[in-house]
Short mmCIF file of N, CA and C in Angstrom, two decimals:
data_model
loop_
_atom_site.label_atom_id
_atom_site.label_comp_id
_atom_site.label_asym_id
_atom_site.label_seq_id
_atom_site.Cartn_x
_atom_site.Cartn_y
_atom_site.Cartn_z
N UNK A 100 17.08 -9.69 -8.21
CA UNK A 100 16.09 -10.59 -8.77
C UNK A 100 14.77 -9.83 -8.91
N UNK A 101 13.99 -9.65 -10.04
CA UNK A 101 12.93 -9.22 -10.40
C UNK A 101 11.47 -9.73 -9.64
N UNK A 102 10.97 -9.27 -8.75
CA UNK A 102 9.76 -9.85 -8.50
C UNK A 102 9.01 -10.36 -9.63
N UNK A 103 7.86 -11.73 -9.15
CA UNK A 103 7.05 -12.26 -9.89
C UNK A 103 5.43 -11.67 -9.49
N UNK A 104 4.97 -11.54 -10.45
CA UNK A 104 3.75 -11.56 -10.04
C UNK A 104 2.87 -13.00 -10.03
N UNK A 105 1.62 -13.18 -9.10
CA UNK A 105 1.46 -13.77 -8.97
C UNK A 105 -0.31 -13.75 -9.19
N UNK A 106 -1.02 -15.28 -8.86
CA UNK A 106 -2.51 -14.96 -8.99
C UNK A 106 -2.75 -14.63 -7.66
N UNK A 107 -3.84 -13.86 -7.21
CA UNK A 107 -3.80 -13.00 -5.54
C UNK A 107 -4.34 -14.61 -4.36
N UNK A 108 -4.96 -15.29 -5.67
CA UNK A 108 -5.61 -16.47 -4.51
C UNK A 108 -4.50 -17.03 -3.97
N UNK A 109 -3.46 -17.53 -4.51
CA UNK A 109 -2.31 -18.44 -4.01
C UNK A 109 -1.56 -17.97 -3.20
N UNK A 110 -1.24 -16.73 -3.01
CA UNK A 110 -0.21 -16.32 -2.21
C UNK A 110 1.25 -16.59 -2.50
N UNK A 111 1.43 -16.82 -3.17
CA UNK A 111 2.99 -16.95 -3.95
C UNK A 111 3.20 -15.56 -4.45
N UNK A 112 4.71 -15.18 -4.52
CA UNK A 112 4.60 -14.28 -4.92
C UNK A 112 4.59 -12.75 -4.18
N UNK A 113 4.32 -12.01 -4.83
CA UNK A 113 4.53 -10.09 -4.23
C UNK A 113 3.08 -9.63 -4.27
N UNK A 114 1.99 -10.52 -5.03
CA UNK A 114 0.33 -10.34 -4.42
C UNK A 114 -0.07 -10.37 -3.47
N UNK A 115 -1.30 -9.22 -3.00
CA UNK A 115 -1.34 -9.80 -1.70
C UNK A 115 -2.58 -11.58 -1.33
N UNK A 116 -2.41 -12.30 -0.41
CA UNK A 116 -3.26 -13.49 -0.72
C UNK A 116 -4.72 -13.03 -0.08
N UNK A 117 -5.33 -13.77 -0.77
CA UNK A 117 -6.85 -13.38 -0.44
C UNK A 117 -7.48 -15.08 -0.52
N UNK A 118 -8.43 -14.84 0.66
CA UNK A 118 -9.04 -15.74 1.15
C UNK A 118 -10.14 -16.05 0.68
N UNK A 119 -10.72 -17.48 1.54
CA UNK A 119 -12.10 -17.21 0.94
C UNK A 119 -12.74 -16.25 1.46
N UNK A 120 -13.14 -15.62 2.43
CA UNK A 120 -13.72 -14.95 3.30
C UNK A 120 -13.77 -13.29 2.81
N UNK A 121 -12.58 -13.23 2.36
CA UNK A 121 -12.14 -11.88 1.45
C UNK A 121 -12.75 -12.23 0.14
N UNK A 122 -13.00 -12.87 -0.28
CA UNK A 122 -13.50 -13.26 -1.28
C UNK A 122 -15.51 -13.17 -1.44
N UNK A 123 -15.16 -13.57 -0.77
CA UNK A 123 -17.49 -13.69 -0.41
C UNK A 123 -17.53 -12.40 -0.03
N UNK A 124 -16.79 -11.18 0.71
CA UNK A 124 -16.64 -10.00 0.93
C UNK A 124 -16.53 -9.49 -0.33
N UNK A 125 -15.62 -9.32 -0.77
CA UNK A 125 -15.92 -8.66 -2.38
C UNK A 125 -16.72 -9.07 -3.68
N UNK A 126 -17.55 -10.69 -3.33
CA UNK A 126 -18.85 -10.74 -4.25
C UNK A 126 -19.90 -10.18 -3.21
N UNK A 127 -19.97 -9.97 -1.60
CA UNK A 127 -21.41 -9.09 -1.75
C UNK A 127 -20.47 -7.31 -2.19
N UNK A 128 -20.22 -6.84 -1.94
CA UNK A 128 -19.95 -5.81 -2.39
C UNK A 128 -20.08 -5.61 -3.90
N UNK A 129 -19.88 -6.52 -4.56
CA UNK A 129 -19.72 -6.59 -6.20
C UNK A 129 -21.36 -6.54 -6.90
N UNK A 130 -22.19 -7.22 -5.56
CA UNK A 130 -23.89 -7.18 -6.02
C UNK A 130 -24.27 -5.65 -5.18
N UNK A 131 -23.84 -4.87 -4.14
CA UNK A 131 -24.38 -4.08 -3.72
C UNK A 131 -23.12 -3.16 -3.00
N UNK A 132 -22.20 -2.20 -3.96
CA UNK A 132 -21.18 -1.36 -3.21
C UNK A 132 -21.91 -0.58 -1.77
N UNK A 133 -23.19 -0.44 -1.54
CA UNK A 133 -23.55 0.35 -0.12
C UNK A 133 -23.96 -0.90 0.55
N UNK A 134 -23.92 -2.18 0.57
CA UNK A 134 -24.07 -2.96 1.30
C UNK A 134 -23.63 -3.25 2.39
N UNK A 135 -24.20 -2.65 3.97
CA UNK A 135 -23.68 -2.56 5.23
C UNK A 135 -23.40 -3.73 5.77
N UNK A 136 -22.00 -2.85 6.10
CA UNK A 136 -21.45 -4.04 7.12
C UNK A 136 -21.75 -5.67 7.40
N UNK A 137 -22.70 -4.74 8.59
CA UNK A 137 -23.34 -5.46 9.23
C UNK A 137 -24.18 -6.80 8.34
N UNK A 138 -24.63 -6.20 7.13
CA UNK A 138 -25.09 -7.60 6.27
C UNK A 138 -24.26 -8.63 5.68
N UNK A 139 -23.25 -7.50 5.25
CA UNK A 139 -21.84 -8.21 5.38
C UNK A 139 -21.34 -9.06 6.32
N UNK A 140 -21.33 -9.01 7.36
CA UNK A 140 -20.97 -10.05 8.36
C UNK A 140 -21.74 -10.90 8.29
N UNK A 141 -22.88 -10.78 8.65
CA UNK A 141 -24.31 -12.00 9.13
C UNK A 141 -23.97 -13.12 7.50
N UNK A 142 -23.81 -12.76 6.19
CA UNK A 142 -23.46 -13.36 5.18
C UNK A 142 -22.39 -14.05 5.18
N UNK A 143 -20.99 -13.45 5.36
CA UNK A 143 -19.58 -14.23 5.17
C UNK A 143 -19.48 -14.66 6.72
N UNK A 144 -19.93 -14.45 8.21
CA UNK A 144 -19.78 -15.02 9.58
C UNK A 144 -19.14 -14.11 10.34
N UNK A 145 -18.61 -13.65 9.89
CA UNK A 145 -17.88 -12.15 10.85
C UNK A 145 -18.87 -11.11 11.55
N UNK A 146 -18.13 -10.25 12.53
CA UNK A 146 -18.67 -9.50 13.24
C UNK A 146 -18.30 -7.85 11.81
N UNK A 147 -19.18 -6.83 12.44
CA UNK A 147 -19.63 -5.57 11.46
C UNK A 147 -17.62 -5.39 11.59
N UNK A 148 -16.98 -4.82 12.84
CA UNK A 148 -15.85 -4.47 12.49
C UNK A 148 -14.55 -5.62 11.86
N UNK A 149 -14.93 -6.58 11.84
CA UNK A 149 -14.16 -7.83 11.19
C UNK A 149 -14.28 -7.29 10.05
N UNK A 150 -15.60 -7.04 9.12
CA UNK A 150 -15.89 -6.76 8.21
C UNK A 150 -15.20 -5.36 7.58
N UNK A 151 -15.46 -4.35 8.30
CA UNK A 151 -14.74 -3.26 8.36
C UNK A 151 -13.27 -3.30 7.90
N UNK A 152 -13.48 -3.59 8.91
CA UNK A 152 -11.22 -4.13 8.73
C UNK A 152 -10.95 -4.67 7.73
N UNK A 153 -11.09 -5.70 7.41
CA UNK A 153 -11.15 -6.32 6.10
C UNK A 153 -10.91 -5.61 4.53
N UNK A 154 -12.58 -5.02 4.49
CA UNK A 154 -12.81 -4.10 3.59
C UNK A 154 -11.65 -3.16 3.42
N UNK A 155 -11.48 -2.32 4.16
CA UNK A 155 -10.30 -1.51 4.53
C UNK A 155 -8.70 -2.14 3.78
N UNK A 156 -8.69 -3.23 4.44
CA UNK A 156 -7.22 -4.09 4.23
C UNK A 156 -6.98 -3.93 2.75
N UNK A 157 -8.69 -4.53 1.88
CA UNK A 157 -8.58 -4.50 0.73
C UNK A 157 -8.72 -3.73 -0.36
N UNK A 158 -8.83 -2.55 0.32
CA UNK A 158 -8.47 -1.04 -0.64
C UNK A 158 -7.69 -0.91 -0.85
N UNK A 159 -6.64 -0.44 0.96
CA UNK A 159 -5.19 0.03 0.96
C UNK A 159 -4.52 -1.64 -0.02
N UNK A 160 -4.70 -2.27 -0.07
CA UNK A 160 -3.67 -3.08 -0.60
C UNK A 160 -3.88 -3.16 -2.61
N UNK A 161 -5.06 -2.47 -2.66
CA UNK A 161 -5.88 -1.84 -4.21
C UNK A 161 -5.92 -3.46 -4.73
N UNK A 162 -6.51 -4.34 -4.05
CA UNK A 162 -7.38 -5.40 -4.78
C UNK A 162 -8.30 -4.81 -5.12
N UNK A 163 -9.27 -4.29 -4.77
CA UNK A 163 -10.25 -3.92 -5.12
C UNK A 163 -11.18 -1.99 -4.68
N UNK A 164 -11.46 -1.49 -5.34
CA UNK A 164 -12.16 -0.12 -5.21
C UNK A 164 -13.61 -0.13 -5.25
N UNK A 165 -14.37 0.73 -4.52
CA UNK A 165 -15.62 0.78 -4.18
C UNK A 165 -16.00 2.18 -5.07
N UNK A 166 -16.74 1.88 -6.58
CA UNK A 166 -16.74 3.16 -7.08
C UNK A 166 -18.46 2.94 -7.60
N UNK A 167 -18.98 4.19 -7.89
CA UNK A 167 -21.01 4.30 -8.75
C UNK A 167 -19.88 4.00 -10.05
N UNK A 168 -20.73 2.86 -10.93
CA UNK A 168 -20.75 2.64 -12.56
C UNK A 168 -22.04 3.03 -13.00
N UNK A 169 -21.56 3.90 -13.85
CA UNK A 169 -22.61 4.57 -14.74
C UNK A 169 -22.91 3.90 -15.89
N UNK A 170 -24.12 4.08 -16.67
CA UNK A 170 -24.39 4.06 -18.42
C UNK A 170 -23.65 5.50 -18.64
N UNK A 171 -22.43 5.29 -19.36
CA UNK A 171 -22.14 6.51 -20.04
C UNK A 171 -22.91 7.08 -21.00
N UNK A 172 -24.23 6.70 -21.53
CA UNK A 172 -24.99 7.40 -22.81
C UNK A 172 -26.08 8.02 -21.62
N UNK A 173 -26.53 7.59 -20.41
CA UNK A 173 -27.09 8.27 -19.43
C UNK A 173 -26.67 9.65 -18.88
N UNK A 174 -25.48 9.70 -18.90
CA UNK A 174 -24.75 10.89 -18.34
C UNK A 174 -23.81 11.88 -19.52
N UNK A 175 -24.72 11.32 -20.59
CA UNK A 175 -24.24 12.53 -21.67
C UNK A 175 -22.81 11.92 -22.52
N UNK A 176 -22.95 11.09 -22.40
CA UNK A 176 -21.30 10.01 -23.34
C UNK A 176 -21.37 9.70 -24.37
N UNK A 177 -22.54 10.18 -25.31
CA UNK A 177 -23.02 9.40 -26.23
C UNK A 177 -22.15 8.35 -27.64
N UNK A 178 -20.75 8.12 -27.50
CA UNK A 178 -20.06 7.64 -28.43
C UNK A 178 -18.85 7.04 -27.72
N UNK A 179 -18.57 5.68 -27.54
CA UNK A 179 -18.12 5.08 -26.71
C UNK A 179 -17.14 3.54 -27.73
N UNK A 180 -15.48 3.54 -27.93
CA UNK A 180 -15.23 3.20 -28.83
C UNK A 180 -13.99 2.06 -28.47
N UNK A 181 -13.50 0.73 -28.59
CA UNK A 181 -12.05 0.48 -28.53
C UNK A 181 -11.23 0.85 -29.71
N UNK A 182 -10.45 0.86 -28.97
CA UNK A 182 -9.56 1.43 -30.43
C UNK A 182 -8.07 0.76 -30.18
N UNK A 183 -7.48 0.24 -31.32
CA UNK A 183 -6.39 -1.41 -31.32
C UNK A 183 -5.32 0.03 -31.79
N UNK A 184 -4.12 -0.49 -31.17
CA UNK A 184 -2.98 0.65 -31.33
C UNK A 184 -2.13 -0.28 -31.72
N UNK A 185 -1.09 -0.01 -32.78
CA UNK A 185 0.44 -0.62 -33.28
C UNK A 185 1.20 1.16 -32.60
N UNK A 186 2.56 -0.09 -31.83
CA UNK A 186 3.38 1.15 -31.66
C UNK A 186 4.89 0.37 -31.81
N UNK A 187 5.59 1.52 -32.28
CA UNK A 187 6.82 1.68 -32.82
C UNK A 187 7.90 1.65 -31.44
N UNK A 188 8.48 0.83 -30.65
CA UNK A 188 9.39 1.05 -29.90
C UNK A 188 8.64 0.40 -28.31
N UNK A 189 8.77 1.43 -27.04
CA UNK A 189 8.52 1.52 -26.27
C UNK A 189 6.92 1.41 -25.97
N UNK A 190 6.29 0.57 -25.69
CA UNK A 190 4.71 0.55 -25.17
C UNK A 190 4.65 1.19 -24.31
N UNK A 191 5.46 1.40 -23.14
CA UNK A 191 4.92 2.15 -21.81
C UNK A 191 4.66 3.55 -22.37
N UNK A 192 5.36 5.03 -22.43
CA UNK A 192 5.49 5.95 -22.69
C UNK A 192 3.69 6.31 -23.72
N UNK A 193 3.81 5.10 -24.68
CA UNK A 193 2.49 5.52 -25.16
C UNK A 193 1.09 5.23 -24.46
N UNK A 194 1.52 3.99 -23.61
CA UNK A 194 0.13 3.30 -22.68
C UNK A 194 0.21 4.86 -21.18
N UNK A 195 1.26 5.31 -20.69
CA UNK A 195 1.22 6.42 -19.75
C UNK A 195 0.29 7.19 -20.36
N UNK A 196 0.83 7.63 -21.31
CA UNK A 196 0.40 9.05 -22.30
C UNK A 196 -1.33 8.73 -22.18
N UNK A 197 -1.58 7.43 -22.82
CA UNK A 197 -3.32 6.99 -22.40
C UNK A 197 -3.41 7.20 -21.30
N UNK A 198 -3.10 6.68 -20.46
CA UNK A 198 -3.66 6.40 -19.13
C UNK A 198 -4.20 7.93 -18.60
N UNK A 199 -3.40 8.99 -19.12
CA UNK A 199 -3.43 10.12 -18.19
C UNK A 199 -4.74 10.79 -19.10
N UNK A 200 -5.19 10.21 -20.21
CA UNK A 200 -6.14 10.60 -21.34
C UNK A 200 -7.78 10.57 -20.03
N UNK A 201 -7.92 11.42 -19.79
CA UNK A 201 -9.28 11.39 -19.51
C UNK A 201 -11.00 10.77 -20.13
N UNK A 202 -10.54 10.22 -21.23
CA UNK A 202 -11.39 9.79 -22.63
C UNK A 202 -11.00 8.33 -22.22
N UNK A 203 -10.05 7.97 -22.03
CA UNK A 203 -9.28 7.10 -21.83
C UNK A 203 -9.75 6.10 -20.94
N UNK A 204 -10.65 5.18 -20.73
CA UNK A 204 -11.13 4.59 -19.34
C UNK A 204 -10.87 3.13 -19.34
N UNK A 205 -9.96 2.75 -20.21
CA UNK A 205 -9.13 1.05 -20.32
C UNK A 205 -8.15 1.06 -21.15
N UNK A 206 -7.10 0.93 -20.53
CA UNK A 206 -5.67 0.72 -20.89
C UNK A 206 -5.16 -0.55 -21.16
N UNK A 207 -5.01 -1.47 -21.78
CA UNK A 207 -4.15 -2.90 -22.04
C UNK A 207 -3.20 -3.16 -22.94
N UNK A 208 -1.66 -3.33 -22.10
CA UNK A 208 -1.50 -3.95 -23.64
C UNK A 208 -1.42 -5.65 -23.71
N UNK A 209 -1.54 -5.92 -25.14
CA UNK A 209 -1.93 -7.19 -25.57
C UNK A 209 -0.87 -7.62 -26.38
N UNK A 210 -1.34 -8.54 -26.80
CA UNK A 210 -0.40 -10.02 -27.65
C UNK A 210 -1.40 -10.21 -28.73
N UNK A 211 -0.93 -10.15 -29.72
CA UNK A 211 -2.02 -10.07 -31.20
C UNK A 211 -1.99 -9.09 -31.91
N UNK A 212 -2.83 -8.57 -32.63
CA UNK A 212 -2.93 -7.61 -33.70
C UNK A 212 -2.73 -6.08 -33.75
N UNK A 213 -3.13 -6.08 -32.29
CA UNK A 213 -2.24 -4.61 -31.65
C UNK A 213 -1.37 -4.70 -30.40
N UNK A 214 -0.70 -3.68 -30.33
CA UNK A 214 -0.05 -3.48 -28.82
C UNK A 214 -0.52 -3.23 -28.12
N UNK A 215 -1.44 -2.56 -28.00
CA UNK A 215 -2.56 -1.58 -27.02
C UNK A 215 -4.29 -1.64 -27.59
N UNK A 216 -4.96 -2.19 -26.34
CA UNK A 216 -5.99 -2.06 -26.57
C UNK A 216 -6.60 -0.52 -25.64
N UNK A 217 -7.62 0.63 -26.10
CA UNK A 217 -7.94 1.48 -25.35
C UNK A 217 -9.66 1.43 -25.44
N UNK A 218 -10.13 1.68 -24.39
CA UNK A 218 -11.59 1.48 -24.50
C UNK A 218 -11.45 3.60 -24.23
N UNK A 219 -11.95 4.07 -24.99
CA UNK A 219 -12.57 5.50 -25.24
C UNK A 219 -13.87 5.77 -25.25
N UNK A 220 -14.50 6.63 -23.96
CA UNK A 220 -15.59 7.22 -24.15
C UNK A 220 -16.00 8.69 -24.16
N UNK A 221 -16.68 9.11 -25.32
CA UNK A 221 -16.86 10.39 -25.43
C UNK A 221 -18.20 11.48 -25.10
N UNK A 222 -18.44 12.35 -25.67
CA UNK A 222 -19.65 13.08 -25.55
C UNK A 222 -20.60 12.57 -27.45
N UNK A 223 -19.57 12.39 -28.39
CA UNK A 223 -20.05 12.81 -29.70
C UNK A 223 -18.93 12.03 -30.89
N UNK A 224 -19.62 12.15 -32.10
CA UNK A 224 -18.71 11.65 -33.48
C UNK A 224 -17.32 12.64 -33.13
N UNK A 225 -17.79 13.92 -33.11
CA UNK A 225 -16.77 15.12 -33.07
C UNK A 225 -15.61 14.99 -31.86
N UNK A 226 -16.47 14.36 -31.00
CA UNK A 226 -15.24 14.22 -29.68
C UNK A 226 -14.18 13.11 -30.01
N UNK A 227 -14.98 12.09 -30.38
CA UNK A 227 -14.54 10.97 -30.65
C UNK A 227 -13.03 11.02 -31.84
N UNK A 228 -13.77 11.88 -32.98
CA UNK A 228 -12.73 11.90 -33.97
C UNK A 228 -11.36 12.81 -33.26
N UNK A 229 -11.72 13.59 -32.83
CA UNK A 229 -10.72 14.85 -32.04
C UNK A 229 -9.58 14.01 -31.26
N UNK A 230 -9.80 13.39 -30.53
CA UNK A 230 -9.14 12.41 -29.88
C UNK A 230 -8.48 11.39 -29.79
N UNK A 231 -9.18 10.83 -31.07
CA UNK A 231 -8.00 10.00 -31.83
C UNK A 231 -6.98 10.78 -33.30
N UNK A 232 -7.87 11.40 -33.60
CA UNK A 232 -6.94 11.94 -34.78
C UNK A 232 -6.03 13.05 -34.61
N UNK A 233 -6.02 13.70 -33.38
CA UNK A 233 -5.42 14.98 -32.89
C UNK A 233 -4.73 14.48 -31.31
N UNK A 234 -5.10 13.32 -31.13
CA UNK A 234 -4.56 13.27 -29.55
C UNK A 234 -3.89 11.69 -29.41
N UNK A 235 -4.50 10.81 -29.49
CA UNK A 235 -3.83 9.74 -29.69
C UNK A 235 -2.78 9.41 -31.48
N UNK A 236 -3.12 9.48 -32.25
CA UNK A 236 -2.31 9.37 -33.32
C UNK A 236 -0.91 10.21 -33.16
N UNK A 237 -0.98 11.49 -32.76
CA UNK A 237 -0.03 12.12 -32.72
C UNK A 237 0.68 11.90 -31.78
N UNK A 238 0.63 11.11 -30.51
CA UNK A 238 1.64 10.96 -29.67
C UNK A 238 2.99 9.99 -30.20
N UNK A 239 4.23 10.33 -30.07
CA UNK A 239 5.07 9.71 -30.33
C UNK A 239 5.02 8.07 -30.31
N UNK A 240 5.64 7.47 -31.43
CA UNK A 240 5.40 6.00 -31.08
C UNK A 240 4.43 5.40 -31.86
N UNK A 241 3.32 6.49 -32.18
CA UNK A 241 2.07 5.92 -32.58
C UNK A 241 1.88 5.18 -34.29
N UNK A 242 1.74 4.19 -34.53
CA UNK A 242 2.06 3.75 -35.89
C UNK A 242 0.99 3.87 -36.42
N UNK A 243 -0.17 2.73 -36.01
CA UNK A 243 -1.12 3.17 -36.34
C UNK A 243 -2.44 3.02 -35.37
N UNK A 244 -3.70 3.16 -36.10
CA UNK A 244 -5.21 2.95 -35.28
C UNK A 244 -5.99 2.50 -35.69
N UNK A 245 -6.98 1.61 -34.92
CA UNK A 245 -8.07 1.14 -35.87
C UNK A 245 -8.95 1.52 -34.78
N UNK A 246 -10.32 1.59 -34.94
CA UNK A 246 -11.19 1.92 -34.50
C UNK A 246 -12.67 0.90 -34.75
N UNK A 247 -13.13 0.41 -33.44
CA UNK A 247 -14.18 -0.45 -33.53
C UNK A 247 -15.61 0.50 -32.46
N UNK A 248 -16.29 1.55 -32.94
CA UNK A 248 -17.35 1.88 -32.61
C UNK A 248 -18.35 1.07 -31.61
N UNK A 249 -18.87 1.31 -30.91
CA UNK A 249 -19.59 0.55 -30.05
C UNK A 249 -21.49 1.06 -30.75
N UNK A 250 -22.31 0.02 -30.68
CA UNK A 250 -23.23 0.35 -31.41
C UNK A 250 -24.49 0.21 -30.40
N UNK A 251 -24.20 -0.70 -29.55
CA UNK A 251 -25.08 -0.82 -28.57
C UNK A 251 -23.97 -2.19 -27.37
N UNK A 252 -24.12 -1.73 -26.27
CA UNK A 252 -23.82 -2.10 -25.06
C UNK A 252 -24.95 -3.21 -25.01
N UNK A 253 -24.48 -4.65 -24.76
CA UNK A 253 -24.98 -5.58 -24.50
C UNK A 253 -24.94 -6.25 -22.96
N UNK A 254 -23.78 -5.92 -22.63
CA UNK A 254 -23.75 -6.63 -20.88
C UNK A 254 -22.17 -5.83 -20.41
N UNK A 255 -22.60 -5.43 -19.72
CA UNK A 255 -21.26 -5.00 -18.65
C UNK A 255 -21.60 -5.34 -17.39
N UNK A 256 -20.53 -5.99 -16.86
CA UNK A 256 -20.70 -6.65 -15.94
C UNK A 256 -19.41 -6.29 -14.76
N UNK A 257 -19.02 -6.57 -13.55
CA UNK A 257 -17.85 -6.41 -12.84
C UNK A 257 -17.78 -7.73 -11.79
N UNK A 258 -18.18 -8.62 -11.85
CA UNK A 258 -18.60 -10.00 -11.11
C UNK A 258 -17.47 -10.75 -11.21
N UNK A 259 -16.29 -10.62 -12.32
CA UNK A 259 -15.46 -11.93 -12.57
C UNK A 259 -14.88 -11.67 -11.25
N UNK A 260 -14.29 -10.49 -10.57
CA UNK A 260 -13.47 -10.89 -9.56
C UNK A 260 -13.20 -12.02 -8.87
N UNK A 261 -14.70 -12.71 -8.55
CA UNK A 261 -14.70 -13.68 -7.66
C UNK A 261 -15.04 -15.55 -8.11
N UNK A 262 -15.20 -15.21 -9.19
CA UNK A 262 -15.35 -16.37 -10.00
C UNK A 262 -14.55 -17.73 -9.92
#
């Protein structure tokens, strides 16, 4: 029998369940990734190593990662693009092939007008074109591409987790 996946709040399922408590833990973390412990506790009621532990639990189990988000046009990215994929056969093999794409920083596939959605960020026009027209098009599978340019960044956000 095929495992189900499940939503992580309910606990049904091969997810792991998450609480409220795990929960108010990963919205302060979500307003402040160096946010100690210790503030951590005095906020959700726990002691600093309750907190600890916790945190911990919810790495190894990869609900959630503690990573710096950058402005990619800050750190030299300047051309930043989704790009809607039709593929011929097998989705995985071509969504792997992304994933391992370093340019590559959102993988989905979808239901609608493409199979694959990829969010691509680059240095330049030149990087940008290189990469889809020499690196993604040509991977097996690939039917076709469309390309939606990003012109200006309006809100990025990482908050839904806890919503």
């Amino acid at each position: 029998m095929a495992s189900q996946s499940t939503h992580p709040r309910t606990g049904t399922g091969s997810s792991p369940t998450i609480d409220a408590v795990s929960l108010a833990i990963i919205e302060q973390l979500q307003q402040d990734g160096r946010r100690p412990y210790a503030a951590i506790g005095k906020a959700v009621g726990l002691s600093e190593a309750a907190v600890r532990q916790r945190v911990q639990k919810l790495l190894d189990q990869g609900v959630m990662q503690i990573v710096a988000v950058t402005d990619p046009l800050t750190v030299g990215f300047r051309r930043q693009a989704m790009v809607g994929i039709n593929v011929e056969g097998d989705l995985d093999p071509v969504a792997d092939a992304l994933t391992a794409m370093a340019e590559c920083e959102y993988v989905v596939m979808t239901a609608g007008s493409f199979d694959l959605m990829v969010e691509v960020v680059c240095e330049d026009d030149d990087h940008l074109l290189d990469v889809i027209n020499k690196r993604i098009r040509t991977l097996p599978g690939v039917r076709s591409t469309e390309s939606f340019v990003y012109l200006k960044l309006k809100k990025q956000t990482y908050m839904w987790g806890t919503r």
